[in-house]
Short mmCIF file of C-alpha atoms and ligand atoms in Angstrom, two decimals:
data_model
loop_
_atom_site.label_atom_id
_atom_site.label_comp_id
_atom_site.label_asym_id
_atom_site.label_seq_id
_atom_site.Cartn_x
_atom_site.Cartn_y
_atom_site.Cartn_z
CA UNK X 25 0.00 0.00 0.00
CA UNK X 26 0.97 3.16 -1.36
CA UNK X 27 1.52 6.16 1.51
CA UNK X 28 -1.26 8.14 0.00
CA UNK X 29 -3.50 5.79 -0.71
CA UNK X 30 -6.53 6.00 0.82
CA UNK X 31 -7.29 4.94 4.38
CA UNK X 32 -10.07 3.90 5.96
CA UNK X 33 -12.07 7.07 7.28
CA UNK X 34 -11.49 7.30 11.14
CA UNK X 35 -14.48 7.07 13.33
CA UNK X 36 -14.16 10.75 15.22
CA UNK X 37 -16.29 13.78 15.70
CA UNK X 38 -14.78 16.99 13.57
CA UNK X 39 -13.50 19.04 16.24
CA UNK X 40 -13.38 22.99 16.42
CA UNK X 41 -10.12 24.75 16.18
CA UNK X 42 -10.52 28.51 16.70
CA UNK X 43 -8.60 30.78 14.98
CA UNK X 44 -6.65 32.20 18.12
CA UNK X 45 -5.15 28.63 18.52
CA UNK X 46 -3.44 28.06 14.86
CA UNK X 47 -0.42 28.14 16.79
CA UNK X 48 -1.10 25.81 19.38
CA UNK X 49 -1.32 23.48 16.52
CA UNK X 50 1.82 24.09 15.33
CA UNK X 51 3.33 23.86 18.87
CA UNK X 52 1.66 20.12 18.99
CA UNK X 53 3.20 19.26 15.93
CA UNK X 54 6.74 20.48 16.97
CA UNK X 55 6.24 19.23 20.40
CA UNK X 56 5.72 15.64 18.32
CA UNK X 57 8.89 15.85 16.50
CA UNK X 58 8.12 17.49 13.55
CA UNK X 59 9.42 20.76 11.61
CA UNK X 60 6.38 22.92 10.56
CA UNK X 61 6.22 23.80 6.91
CA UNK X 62 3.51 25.88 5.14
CA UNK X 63 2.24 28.90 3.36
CA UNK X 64 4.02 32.43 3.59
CA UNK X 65 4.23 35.24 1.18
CA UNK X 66 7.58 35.69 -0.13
CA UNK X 67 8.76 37.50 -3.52
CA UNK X 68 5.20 38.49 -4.39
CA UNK X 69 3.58 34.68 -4.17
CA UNK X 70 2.65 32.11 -1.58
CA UNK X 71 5.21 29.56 -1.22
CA UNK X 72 5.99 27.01 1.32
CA UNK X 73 8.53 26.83 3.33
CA UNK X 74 9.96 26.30 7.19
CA UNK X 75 7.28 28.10 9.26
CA UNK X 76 8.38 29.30 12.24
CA UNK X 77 5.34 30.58 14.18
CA UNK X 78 1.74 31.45 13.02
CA UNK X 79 2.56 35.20 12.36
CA UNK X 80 4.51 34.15 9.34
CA UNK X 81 0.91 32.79 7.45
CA UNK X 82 -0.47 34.71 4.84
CA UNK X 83 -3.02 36.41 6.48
CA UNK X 84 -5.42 38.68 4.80
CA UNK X 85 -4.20 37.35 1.39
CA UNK X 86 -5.64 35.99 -1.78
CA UNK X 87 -4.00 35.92 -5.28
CA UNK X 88 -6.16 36.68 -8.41
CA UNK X 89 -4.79 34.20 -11.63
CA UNK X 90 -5.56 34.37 -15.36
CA UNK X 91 -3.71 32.68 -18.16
CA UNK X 92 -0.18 34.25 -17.90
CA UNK X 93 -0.85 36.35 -14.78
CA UNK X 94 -0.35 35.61 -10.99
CA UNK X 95 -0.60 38.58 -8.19
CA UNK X 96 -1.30 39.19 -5.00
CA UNK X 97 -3.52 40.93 -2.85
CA UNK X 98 -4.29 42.29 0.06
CA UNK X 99 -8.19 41.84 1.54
CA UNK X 100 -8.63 42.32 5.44
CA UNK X 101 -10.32 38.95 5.89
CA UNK X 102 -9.17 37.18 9.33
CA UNK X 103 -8.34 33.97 7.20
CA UNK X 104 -5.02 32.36 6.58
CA UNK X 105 -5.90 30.04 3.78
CA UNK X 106 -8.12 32.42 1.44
CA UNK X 107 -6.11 31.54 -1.75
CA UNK X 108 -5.82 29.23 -4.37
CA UNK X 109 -2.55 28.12 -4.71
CA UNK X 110 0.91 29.19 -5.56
CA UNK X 111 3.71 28.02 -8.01
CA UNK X 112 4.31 25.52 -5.55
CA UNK X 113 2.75 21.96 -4.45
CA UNK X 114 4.22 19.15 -2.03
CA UNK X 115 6.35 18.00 -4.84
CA UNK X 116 9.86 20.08 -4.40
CA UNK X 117 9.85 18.67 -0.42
CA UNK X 118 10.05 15.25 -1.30
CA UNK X 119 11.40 15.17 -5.24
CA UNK X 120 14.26 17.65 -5.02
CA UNK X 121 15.00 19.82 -7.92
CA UNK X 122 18.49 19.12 -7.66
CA UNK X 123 20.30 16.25 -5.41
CA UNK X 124 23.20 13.91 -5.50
CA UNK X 125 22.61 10.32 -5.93
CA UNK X 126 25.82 8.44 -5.10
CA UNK X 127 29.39 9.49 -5.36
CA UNK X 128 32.44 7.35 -6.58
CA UNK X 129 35.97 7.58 -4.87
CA UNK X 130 39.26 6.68 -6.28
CA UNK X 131 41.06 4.87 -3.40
CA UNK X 132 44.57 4.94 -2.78
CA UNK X 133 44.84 1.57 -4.83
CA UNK X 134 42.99 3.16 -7.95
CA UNK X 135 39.67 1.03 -7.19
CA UNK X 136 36.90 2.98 -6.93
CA UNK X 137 34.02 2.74 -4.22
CA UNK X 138 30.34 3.80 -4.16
CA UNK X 139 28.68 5.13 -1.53
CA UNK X 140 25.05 6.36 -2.48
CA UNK X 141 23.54 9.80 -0.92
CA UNK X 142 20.31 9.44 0.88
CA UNK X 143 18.62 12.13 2.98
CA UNK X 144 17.12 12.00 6.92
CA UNK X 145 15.54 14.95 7.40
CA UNK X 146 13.67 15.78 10.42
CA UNK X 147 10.18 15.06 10.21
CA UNK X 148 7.94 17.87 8.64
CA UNK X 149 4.45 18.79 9.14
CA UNK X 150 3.39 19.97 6.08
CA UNK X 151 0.44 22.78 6.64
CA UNK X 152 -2.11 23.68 3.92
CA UNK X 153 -1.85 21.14 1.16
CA UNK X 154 -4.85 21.50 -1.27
CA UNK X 155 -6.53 18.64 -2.48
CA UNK X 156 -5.70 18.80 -5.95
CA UNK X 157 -1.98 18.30 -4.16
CA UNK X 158 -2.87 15.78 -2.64
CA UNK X 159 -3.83 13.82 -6.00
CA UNK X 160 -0.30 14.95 -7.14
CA UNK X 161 1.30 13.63 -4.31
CA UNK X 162 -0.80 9.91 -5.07
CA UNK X 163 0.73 9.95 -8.48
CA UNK X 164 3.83 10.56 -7.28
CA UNK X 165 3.82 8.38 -4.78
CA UNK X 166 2.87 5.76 -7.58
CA UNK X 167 5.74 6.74 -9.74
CA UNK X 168 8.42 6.76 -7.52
CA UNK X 169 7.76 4.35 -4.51
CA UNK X 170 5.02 1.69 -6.62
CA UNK X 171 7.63 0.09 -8.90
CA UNK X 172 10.36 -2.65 -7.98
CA UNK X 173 12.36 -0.23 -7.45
CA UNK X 174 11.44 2.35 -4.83
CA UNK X 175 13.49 5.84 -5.51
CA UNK X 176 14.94 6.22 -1.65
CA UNK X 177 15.62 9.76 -1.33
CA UNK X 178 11.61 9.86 -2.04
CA UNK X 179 10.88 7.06 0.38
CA UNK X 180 13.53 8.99 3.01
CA UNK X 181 11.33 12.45 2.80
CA UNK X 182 8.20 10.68 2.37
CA UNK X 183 8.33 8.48 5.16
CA UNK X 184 8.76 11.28 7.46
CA UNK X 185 5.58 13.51 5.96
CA UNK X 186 2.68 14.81 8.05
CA UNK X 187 0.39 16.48 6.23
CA UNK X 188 -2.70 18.89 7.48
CA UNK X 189 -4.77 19.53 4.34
CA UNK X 190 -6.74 22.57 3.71
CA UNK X 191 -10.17 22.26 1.82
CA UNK X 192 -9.90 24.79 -0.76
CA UNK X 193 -12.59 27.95 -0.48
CA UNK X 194 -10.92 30.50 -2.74
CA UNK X 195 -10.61 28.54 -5.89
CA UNK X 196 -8.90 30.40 -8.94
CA UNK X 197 -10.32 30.73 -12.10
CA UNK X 198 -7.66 28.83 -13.77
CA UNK X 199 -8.73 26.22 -11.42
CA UNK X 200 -10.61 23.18 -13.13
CA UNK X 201 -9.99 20.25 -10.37
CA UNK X 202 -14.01 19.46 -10.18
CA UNK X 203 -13.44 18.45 -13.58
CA UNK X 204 -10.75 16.44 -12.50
CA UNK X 205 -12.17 14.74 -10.07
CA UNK X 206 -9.53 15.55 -7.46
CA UNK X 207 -10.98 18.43 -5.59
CA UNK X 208 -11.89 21.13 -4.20
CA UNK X 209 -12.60 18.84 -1.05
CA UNK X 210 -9.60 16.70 0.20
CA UNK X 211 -10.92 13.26 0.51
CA UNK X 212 -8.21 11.28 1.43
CA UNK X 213 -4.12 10.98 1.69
CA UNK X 214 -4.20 13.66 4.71
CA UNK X 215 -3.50 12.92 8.55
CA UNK X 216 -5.44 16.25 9.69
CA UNK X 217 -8.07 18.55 7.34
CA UNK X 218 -9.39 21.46 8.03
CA UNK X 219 -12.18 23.36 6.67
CA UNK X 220 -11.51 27.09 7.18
CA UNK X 221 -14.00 29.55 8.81
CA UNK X 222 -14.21 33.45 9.54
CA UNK X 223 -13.88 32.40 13.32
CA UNK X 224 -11.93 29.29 12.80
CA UNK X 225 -11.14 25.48 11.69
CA UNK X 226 -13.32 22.71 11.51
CA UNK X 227 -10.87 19.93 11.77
CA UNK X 228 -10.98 16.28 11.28
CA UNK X 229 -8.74 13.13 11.44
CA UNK X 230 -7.26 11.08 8.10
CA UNK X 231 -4.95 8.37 10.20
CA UNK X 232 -4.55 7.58 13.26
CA UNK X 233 -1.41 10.65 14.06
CA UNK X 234 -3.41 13.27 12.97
CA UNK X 235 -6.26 11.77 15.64
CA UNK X 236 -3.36 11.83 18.17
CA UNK X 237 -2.87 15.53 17.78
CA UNK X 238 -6.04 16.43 17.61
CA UNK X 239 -6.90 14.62 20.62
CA UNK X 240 -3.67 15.93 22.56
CA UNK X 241 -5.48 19.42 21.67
CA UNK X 242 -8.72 18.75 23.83
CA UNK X 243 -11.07 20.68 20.83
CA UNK X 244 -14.54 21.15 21.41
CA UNK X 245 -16.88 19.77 18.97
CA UNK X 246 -17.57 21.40 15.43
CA UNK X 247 -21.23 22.49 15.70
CA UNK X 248 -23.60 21.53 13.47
CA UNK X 249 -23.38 25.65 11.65
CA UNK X 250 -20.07 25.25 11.59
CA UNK X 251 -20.66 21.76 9.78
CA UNK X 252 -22.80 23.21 7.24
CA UNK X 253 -20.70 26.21 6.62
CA UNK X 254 -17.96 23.98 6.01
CA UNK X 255 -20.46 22.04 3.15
CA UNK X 256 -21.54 24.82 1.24
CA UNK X 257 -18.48 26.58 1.29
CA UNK X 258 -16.63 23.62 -0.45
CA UNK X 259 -19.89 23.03 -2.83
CA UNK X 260 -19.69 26.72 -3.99
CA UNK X 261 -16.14 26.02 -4.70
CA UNK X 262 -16.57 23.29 -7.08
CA UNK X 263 -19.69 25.96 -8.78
CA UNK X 264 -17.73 28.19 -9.40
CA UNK X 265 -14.85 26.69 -11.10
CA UNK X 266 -15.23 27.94 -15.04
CA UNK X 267 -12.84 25.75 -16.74
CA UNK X 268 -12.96 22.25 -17.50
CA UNK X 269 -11.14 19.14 -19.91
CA UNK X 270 -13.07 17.68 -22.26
CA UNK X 271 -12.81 14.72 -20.65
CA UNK X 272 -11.44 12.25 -17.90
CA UNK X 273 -9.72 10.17 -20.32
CA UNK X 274 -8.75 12.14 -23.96
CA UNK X 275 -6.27 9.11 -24.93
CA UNK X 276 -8.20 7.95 -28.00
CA UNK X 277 -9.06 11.62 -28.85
CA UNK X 278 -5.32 12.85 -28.73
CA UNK X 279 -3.69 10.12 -30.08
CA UNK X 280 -6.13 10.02 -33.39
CA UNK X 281 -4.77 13.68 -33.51
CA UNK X 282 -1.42 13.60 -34.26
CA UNK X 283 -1.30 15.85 -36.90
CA UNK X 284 -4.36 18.32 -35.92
CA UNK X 285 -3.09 21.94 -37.04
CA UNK X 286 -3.62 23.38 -33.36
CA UNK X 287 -0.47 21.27 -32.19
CA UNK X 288 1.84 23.82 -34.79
CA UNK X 289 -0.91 26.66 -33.90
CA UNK X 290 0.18 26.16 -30.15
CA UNK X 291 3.93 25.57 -31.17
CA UNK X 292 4.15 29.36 -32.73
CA UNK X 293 2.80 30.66 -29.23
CA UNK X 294 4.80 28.49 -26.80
CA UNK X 295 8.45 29.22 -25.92
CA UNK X 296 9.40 26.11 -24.84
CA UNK X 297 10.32 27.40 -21.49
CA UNK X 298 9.43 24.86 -19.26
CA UNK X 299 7.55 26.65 -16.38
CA UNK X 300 4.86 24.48 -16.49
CA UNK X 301 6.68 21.45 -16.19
CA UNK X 302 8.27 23.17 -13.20
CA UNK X 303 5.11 24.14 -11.37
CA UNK X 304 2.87 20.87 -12.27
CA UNK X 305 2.59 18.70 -8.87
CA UNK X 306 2.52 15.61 -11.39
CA UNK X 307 6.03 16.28 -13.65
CA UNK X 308 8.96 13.85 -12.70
CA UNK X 309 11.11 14.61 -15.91
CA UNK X 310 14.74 14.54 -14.87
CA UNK X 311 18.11 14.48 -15.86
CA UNK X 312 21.36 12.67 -14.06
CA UNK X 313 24.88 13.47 -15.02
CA UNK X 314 28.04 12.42 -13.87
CA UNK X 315 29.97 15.76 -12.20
CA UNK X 316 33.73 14.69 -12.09
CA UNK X 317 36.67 16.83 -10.10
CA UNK X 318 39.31 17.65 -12.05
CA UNK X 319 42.28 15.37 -10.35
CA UNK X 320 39.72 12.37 -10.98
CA UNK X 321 39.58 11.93 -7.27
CA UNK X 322 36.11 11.96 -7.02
CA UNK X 323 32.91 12.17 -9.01
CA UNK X 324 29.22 12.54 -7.84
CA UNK X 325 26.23 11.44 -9.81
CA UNK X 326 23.79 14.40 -9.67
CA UNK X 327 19.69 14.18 -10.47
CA UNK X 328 18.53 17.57 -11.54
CA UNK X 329 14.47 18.43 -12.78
CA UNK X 330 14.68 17.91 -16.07
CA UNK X 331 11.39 18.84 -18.78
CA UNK X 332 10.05 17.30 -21.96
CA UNK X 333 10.25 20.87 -23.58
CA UNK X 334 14.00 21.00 -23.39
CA UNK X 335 16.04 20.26 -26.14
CA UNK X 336 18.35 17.92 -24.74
CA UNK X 337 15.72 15.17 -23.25
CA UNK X 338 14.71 13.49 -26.26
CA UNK X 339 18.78 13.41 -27.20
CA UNK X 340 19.09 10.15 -27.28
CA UNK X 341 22.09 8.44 -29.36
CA UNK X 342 23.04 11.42 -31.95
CA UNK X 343 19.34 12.03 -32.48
CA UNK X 344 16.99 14.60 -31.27
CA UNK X 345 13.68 12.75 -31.34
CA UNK X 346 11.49 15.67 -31.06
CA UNK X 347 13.55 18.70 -32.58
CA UNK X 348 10.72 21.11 -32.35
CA UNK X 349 8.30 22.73 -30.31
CA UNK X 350 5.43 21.10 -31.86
CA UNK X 351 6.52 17.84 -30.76
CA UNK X 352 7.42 18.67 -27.47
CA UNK X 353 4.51 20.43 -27.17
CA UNK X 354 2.71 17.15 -28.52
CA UNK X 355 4.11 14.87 -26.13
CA UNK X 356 3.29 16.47 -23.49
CA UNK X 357 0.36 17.14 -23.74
CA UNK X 358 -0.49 13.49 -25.11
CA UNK X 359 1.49 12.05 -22.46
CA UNK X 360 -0.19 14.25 -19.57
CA UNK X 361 -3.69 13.48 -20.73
CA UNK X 362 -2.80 10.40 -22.65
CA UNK X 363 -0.56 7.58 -22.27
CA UNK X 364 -0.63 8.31 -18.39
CA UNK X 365 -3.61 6.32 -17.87
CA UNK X 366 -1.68 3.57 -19.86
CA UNK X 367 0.75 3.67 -16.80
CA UNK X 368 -1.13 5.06 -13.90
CA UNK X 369 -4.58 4.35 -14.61
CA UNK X 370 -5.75 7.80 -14.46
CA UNK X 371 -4.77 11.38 -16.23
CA UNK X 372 -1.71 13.28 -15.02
CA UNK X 373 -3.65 16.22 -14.38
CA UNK X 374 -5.21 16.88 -11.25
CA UNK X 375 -6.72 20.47 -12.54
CA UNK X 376 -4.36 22.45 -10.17
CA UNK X 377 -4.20 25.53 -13.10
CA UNK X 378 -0.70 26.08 -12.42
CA UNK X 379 0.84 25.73 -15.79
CA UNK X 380 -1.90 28.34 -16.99
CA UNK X 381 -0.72 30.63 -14.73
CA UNK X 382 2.46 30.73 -14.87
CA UNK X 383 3.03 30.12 -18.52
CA UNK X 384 4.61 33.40 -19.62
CA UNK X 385 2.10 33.50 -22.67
CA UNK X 386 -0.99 32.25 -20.88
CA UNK X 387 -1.35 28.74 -22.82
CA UNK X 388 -4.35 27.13 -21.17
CA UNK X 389 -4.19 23.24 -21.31
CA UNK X 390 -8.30 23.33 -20.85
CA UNK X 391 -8.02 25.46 -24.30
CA UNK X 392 -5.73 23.78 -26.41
CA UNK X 393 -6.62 19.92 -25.11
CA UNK X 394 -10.67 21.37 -26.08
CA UNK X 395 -9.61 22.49 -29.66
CA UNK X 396 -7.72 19.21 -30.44
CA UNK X 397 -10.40 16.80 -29.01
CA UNK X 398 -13.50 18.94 -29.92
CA UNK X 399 -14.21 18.72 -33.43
CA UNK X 400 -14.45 15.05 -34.14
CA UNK X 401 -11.23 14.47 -36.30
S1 SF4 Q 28 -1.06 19.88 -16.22
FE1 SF4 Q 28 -1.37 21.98 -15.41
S2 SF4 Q 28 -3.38 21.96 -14.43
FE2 SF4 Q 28 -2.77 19.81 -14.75
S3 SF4 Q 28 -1.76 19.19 -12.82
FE3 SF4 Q 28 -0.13 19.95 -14.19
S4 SF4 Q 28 0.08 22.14 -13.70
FE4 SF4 Q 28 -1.87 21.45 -12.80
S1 SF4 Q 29 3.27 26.03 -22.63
FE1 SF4 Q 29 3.87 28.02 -21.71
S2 SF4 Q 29 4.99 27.47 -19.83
FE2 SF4 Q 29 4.91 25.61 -21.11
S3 SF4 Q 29 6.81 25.64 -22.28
FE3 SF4 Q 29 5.25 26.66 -23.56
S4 SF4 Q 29 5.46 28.86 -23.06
FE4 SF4 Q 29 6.54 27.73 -21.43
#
């Protein structure tokens, strides 16, 4: 069983965190071994990273998106999760965008030995993961811990993950993850959710730590307004999401359009850039290379993000197997909404809107997927 996968629904009352005691929840968490991670405004956006008290959430903040556009801004509400999302999801915590795998060492004898590189990190509480993320995180999961071979730098940061989900109430208008099926309510691969209110949390249990903390913080019980408040609030975020795919699966549709103009249409508009690559929760592209010292004493073997829209990663034995940005473009789009359910029984798009965001020329994957598999060719 995969770590996200999900887990029978525990048998307690939601409790009622109020807003006054966010950092008593943090406190618990620290108290239980873990480092707190979570949102906090930094360089314009929300981004996670090592949270050191409450104060440091973004409160009073919500971000407005379109295709190509991501800002800030500010709104006197009392709430700390009244945003969408940011560039980031779980997935640069636990698949690093650069790290060393192994390095080799030239002994005095001129063998060589291997010693591979694997993290321990402390613990970490991870505070405000989306639902959409938390699909991400079940694909990833798949990917890199499913197979024979378990990736264990992954499995290292993994192991170690606490995560206290946030149902999303401020969904963007890039957003489409109703369509996806993966949101705006977190259903499962959580320890802790909480549905955020004016006044406070209603907050429930995923697995049986996240029921020890909550217990350990003596909550009173979520009335039933608070209950309801909770419900609507989640069902008028999944109304008013405007964008949607044209389907759950597009394989057959995409792959009986190989040659449909709107892949070189796209191609004239797309700079190959590879932000969206960077900011989708579900991208594991990667590249390894060997970096030597000069006196040959030592070498370490280095995994860096890598994305299908570069160049260099369809080099593969003096050919460049897709030498243009139509066919990068092409694959991967066909592989995202194509050929993953081939390999992970479901799309690799969990709706999250990110690559319409922050694509510097506001390419929406809702658009161009609906123009290929629209019209029937
Ligand atoms: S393809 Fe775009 S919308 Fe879908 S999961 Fe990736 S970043 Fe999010
Ligand atoms: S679709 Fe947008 S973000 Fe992705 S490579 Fe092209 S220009 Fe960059």
């Amino acid at each position: 069983m995969l770590p996200s996968d999900p887990q029978p629904v525990l048998e307690s009352k939601p409790g009622f965190l109020p807003r006054e005691r966010i950092q008593d929840l943090l406190d618990h968490l620290e108290r239980s071994g873990y480092s707190c991670v979570g949102p906090t405004v930094r360089d314009g956006a929300i981004v996670y990273q090592r949270l050191p008290s409450a104060a440091d959430l973004p409160v009073g903040v919500s971000d407005e998106q379109a295709p190509g556009s991501y800002r800030l801004r500010a709104t006197g509400s009392p709430r700390h999760f009244a945003w969408a999302n940011g560039p980031q999801a779980l997935k640069p915590m636990l698949f690093a965008p650069r790290e060393t795998l192994w390095r080799a060492t030239r002994r005095e004898d001129g063998r060589l030995t291997f010693a591979s590189e694997v993290p321990a990190p402390r613990p970490i509480a991870f505070i405000g993961s989306r639902a959409c993320d938390l699909a991400a995180l079940a694909l990833q999961d798949q990917h890199f811990l499913g197979g024979a071979y378990p990736d264990s730098c992954y499995e290292s940061r993994r192991k170690g993950l606490m995560i206290i989900a946030v149902h999303c109430s401020h969904p963007a208008p890039t957003c489409f993850c109703a369509s996806t099926g993966d949101g705006p309510r977190a259903t499962f691969g959580f320890d802790i959710a909480l549905a955020e209110l004016d006044e406070g949390f209603v907050a429930h249990s995923g697995s049986e730590k996240g029921q020890i903390i909550l217990q350990a913080m003596g909550l009173s019980e979520a009335s039933p307004q608070h209950l309801a408040q909770a419900q609507t609030q989640t069902e008028r975020a999944a109304a008013v999401q405007v964008r949607t795919l044209p389907g759950r699966n597009l394989r057959a549709a995409l792959f009986s359009n190989l040659e449909h103009p709107r892949w070189q249409e796209v191609a004239q508009r797309c700079l190959s850039c590879a932000n969206c690559t960077s900011v989708c929760p579900t991208c594991f592209c990667h590249s390894e290379a060997e970096l030597a010292q000069l006196n040959g004493a030592s070498s370490e073997h280095v995994r860096e993000w890598d994305s299908c829209f570069a160049r260099g990663h369809s080099y593969i034995h003096g050919l460049t197997i897709r030498p243009d940005t139509r066919t990068r473009y092409r694959q991967w789009l066909t592989h995202k909404l194509g050929s993953w359910h081939e390999q992970y029984g479901r799309s690799g798009c969990v709706g999250c809107g990110r690559c319409i965001s922050w694509c510097p020329v506001g390419i929406d994957i809702t658009e161009e997927a609906g123009a290929i598999c629209s019209d029937g060719r």
